[in-house]
Short mmCIF file of N, CA, C and O in Angstrom, two decimals:
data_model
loop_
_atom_site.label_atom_id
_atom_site.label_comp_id
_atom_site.label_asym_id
_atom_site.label_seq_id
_atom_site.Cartn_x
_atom_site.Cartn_y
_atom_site.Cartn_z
N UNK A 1 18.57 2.14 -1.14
CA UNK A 1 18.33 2.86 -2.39
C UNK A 1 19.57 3.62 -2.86
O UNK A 1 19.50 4.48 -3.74
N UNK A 2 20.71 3.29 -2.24
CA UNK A 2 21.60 4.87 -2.39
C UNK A 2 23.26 3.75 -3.40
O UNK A 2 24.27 4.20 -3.94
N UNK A 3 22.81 2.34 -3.26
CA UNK A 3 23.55 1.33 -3.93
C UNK A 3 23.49 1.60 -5.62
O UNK A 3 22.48 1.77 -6.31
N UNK A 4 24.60 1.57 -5.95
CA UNK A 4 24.74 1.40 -7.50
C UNK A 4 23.58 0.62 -7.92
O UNK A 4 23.12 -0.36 -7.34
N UNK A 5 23.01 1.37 -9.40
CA UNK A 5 21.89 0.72 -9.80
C UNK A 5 21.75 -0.39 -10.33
O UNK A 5 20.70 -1.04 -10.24
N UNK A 6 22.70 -0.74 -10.90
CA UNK A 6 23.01 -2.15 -11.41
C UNK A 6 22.67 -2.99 -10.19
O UNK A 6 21.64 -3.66 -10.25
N UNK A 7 23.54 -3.06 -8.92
CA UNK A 7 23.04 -4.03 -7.59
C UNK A 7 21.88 -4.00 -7.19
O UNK A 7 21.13 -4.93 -6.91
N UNK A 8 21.56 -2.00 -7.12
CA UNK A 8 19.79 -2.07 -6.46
C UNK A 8 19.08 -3.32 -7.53
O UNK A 8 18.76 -4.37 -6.97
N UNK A 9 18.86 -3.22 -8.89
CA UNK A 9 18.13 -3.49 -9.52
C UNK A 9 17.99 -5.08 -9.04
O UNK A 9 17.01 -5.56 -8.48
N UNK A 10 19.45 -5.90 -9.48
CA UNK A 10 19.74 -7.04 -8.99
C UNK A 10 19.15 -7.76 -7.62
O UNK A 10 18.78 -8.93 -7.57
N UNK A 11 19.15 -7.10 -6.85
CA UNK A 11 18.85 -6.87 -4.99
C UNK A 11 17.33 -7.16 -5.45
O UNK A 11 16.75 -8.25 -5.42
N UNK A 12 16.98 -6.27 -5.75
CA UNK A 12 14.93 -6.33 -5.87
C UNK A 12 14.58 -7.15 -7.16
O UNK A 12 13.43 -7.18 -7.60
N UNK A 13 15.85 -7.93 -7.85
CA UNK A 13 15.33 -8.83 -8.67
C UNK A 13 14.19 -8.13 -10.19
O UNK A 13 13.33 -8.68 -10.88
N UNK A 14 15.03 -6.14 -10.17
CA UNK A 14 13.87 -5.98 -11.10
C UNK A 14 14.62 -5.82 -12.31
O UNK A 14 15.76 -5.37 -12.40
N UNK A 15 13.75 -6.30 -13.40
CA UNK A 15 14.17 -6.42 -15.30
C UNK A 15 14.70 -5.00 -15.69
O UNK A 15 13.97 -4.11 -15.26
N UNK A 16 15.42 -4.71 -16.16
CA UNK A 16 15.48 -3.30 -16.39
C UNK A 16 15.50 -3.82 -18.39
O UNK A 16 16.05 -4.71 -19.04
N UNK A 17 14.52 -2.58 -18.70
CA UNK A 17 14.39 -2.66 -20.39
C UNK A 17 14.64 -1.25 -20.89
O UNK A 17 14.51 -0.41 -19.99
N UNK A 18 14.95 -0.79 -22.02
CA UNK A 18 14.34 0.49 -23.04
C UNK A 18 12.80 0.06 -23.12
O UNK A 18 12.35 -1.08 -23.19
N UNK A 19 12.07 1.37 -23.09
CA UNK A 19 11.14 1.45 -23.32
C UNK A 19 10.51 1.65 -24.77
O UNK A 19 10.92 2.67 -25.32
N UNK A 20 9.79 1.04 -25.35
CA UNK A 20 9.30 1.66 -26.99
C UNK A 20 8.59 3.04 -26.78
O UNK A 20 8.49 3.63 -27.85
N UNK A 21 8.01 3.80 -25.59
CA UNK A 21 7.68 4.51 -25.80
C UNK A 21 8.33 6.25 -25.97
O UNK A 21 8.78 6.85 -24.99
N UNK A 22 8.28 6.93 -27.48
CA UNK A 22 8.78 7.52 -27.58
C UNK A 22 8.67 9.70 -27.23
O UNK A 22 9.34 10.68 -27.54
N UNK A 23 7.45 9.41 -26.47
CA UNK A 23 6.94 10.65 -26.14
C UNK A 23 7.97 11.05 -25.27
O UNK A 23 8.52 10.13 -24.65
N UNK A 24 8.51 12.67 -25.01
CA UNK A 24 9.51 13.20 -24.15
C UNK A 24 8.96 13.63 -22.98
O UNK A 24 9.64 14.04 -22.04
N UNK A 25 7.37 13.53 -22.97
CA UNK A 25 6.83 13.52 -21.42
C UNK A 25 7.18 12.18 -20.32
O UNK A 25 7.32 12.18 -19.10
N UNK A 26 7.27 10.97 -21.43
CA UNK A 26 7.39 9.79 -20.61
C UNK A 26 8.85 9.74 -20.29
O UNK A 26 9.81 10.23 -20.88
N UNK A 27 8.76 8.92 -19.02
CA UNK A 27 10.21 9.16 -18.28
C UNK A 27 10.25 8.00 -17.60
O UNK A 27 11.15 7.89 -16.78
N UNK A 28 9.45 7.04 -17.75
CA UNK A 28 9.77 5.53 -17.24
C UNK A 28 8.32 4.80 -16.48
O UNK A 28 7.48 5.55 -16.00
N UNK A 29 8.17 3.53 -16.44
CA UNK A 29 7.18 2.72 -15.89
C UNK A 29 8.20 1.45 -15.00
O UNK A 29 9.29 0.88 -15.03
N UNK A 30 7.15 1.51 -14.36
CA UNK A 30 7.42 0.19 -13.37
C UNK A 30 6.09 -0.87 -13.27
O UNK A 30 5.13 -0.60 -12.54
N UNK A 31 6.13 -1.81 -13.90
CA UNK A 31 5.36 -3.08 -13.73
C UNK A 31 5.51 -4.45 -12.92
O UNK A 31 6.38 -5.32 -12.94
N UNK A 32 4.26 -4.31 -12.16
CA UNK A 32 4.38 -5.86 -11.45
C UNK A 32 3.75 -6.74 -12.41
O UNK A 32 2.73 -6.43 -13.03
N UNK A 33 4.49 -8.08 -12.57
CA UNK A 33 3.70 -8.45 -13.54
C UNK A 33 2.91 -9.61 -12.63
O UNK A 33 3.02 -9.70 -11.41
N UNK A 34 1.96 -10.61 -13.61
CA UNK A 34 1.18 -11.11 -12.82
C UNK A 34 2.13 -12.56 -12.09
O UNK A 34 1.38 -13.35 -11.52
N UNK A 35 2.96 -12.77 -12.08
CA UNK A 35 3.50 -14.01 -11.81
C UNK A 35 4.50 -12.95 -10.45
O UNK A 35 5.34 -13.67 -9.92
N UNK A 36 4.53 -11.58 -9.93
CA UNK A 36 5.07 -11.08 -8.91
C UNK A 36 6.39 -10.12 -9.42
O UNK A 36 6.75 -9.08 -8.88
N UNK A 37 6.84 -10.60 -10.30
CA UNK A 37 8.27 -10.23 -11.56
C UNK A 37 8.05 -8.59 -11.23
O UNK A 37 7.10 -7.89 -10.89
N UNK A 38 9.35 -8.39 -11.49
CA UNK A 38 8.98 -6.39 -11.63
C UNK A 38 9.52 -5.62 -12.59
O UNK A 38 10.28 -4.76 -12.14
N UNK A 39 9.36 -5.64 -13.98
CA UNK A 39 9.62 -4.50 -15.05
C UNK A 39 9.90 -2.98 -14.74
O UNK A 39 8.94 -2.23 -14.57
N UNK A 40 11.28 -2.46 -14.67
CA UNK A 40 11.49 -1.04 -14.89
C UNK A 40 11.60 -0.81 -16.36
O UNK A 40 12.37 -1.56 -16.96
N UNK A 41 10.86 0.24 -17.16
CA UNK A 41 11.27 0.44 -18.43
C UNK A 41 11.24 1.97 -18.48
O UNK A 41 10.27 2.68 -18.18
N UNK A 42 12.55 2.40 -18.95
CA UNK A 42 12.60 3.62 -19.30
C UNK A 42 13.58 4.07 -20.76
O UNK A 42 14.67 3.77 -21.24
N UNK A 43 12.86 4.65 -20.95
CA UNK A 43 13.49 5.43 -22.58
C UNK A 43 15.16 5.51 -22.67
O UNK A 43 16.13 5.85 -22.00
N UNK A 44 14.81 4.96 -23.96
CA UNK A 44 16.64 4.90 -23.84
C UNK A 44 16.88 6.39 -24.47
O UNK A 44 15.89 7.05 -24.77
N UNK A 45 18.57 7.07 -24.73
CA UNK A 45 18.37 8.11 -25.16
C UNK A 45 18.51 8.97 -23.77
O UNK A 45 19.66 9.40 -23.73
N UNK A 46 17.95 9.27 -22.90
CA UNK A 46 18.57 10.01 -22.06
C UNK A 46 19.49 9.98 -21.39
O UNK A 46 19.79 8.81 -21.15
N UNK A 47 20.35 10.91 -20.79
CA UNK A 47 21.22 11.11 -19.79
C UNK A 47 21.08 9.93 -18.96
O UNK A 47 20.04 9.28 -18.84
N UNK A 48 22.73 9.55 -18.10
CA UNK A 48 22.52 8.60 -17.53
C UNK A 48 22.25 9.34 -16.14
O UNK A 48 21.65 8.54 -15.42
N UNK A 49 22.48 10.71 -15.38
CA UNK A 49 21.89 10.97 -14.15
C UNK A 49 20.17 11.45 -14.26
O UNK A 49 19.48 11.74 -13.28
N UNK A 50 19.67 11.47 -15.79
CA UNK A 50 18.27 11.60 -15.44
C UNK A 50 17.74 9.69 -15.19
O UNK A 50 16.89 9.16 -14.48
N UNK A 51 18.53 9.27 -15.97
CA UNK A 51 17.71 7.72 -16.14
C UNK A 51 18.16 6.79 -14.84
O UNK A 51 17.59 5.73 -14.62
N UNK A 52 19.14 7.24 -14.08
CA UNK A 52 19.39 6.73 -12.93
C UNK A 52 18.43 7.42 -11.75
O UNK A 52 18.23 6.72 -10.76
N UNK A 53 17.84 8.71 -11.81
CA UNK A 53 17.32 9.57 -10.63
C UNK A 53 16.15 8.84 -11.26
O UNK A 53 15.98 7.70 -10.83
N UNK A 54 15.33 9.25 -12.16
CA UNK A 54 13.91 8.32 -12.55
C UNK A 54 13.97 6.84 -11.90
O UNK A 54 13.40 6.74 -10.81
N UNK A 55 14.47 5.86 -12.34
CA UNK A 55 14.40 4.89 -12.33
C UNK A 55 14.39 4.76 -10.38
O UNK A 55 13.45 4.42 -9.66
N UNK A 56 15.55 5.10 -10.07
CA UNK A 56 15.66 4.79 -7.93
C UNK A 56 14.07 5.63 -8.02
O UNK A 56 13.26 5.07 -7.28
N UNK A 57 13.67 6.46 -8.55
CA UNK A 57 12.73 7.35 -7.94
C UNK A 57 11.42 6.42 -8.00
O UNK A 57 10.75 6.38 -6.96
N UNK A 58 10.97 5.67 -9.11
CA UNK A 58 10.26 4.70 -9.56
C UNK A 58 10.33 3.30 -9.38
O UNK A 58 9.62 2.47 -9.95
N UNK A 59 11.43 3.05 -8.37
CA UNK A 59 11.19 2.14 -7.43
C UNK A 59 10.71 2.42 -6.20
O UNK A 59 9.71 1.87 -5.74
N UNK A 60 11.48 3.43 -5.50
CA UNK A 60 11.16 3.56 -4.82
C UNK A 60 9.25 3.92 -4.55
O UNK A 60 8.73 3.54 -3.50
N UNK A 61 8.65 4.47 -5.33
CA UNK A 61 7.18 4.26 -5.26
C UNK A 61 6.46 3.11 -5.23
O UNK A 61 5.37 3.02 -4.67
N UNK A 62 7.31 1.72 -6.09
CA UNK A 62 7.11 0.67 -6.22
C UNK A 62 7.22 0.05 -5.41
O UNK A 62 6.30 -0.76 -5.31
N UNK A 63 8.14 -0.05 -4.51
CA UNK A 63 8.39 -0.29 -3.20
C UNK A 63 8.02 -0.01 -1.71
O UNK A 63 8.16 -0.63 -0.65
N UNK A 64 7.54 1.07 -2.04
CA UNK A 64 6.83 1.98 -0.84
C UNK A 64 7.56 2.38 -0.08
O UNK A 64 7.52 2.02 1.10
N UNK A 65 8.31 3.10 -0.48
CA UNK A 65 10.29 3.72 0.24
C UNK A 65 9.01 5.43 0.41
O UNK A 65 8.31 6.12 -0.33
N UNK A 66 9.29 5.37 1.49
CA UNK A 66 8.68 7.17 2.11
C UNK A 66 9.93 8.11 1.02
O UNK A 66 11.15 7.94 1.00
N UNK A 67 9.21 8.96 0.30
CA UNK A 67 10.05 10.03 0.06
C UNK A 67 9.21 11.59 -0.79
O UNK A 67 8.00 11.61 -1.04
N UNK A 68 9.65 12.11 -0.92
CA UNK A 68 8.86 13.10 -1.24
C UNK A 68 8.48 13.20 -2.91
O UNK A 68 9.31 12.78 -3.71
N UNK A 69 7.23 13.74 -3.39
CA UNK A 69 7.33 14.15 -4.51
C UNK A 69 8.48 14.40 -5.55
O UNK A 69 9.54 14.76 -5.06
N UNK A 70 8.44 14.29 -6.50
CA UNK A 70 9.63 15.01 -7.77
C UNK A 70 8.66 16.58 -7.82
O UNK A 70 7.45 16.81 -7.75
N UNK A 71 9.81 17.42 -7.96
CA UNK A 71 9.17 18.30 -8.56
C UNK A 71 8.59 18.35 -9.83
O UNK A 71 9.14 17.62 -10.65
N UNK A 72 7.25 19.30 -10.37
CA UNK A 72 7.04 19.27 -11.83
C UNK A 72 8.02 19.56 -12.61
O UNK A 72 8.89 20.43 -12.45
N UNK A 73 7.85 18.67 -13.66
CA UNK A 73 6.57 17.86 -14.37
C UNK A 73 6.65 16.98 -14.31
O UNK A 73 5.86 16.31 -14.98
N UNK A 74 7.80 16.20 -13.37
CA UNK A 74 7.05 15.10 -12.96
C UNK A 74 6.10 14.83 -12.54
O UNK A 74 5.85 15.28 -11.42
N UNK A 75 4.97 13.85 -13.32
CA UNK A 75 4.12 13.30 -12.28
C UNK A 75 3.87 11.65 -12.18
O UNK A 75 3.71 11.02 -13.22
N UNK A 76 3.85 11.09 -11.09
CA UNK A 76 3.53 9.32 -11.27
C UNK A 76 1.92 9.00 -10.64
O UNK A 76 1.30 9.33 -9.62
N UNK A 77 1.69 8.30 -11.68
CA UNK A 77 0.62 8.02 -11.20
C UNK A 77 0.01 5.79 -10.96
O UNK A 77 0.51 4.91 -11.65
N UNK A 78 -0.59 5.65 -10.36
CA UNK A 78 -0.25 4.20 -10.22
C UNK A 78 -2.10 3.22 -10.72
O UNK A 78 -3.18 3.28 -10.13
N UNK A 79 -1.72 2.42 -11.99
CA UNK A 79 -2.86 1.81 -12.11
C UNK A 79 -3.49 0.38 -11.92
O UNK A 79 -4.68 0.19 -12.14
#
């Protein structure tokens, strides 16, 4: 997880997009899609050390990497 994000992403084979969604609570999604594929999408427009810490952080849940909570207001939730 600690690899430049460009390689992590590459490595786990996941899509990285802008997201259309424009609310400033949202801070990124991660989708499996049904064929196994894995969508990161996060808002374009932010900082690149928030959109790099989101994104490793939102794999790593995706992945099932042990790590601790974000502090609030982050919150992830998985559906």
């Amino acid at each position: 997880m600690d690899a430049p994000l460009g390689s992590l992403l590459a490595e786990l084979e996941v899509e990285l997009l802008d997201s259309s969604v424009t609310d400033r609570s949202f801070f990124g999604a991660v989708v499996e899609r049904k064929d196994g594929s894995v969508l990161l999408a996060l808002p374009p427009g932010r900082s690149s050390l928030e959109s790099d810490t989101v994104a490793r952080y939102l794999l790593a849940q995706a992945f099932d990497v042990d790590l601790p909570d974000m502090p609030p207001p982050f919150v992830t939730s998985r559906r």
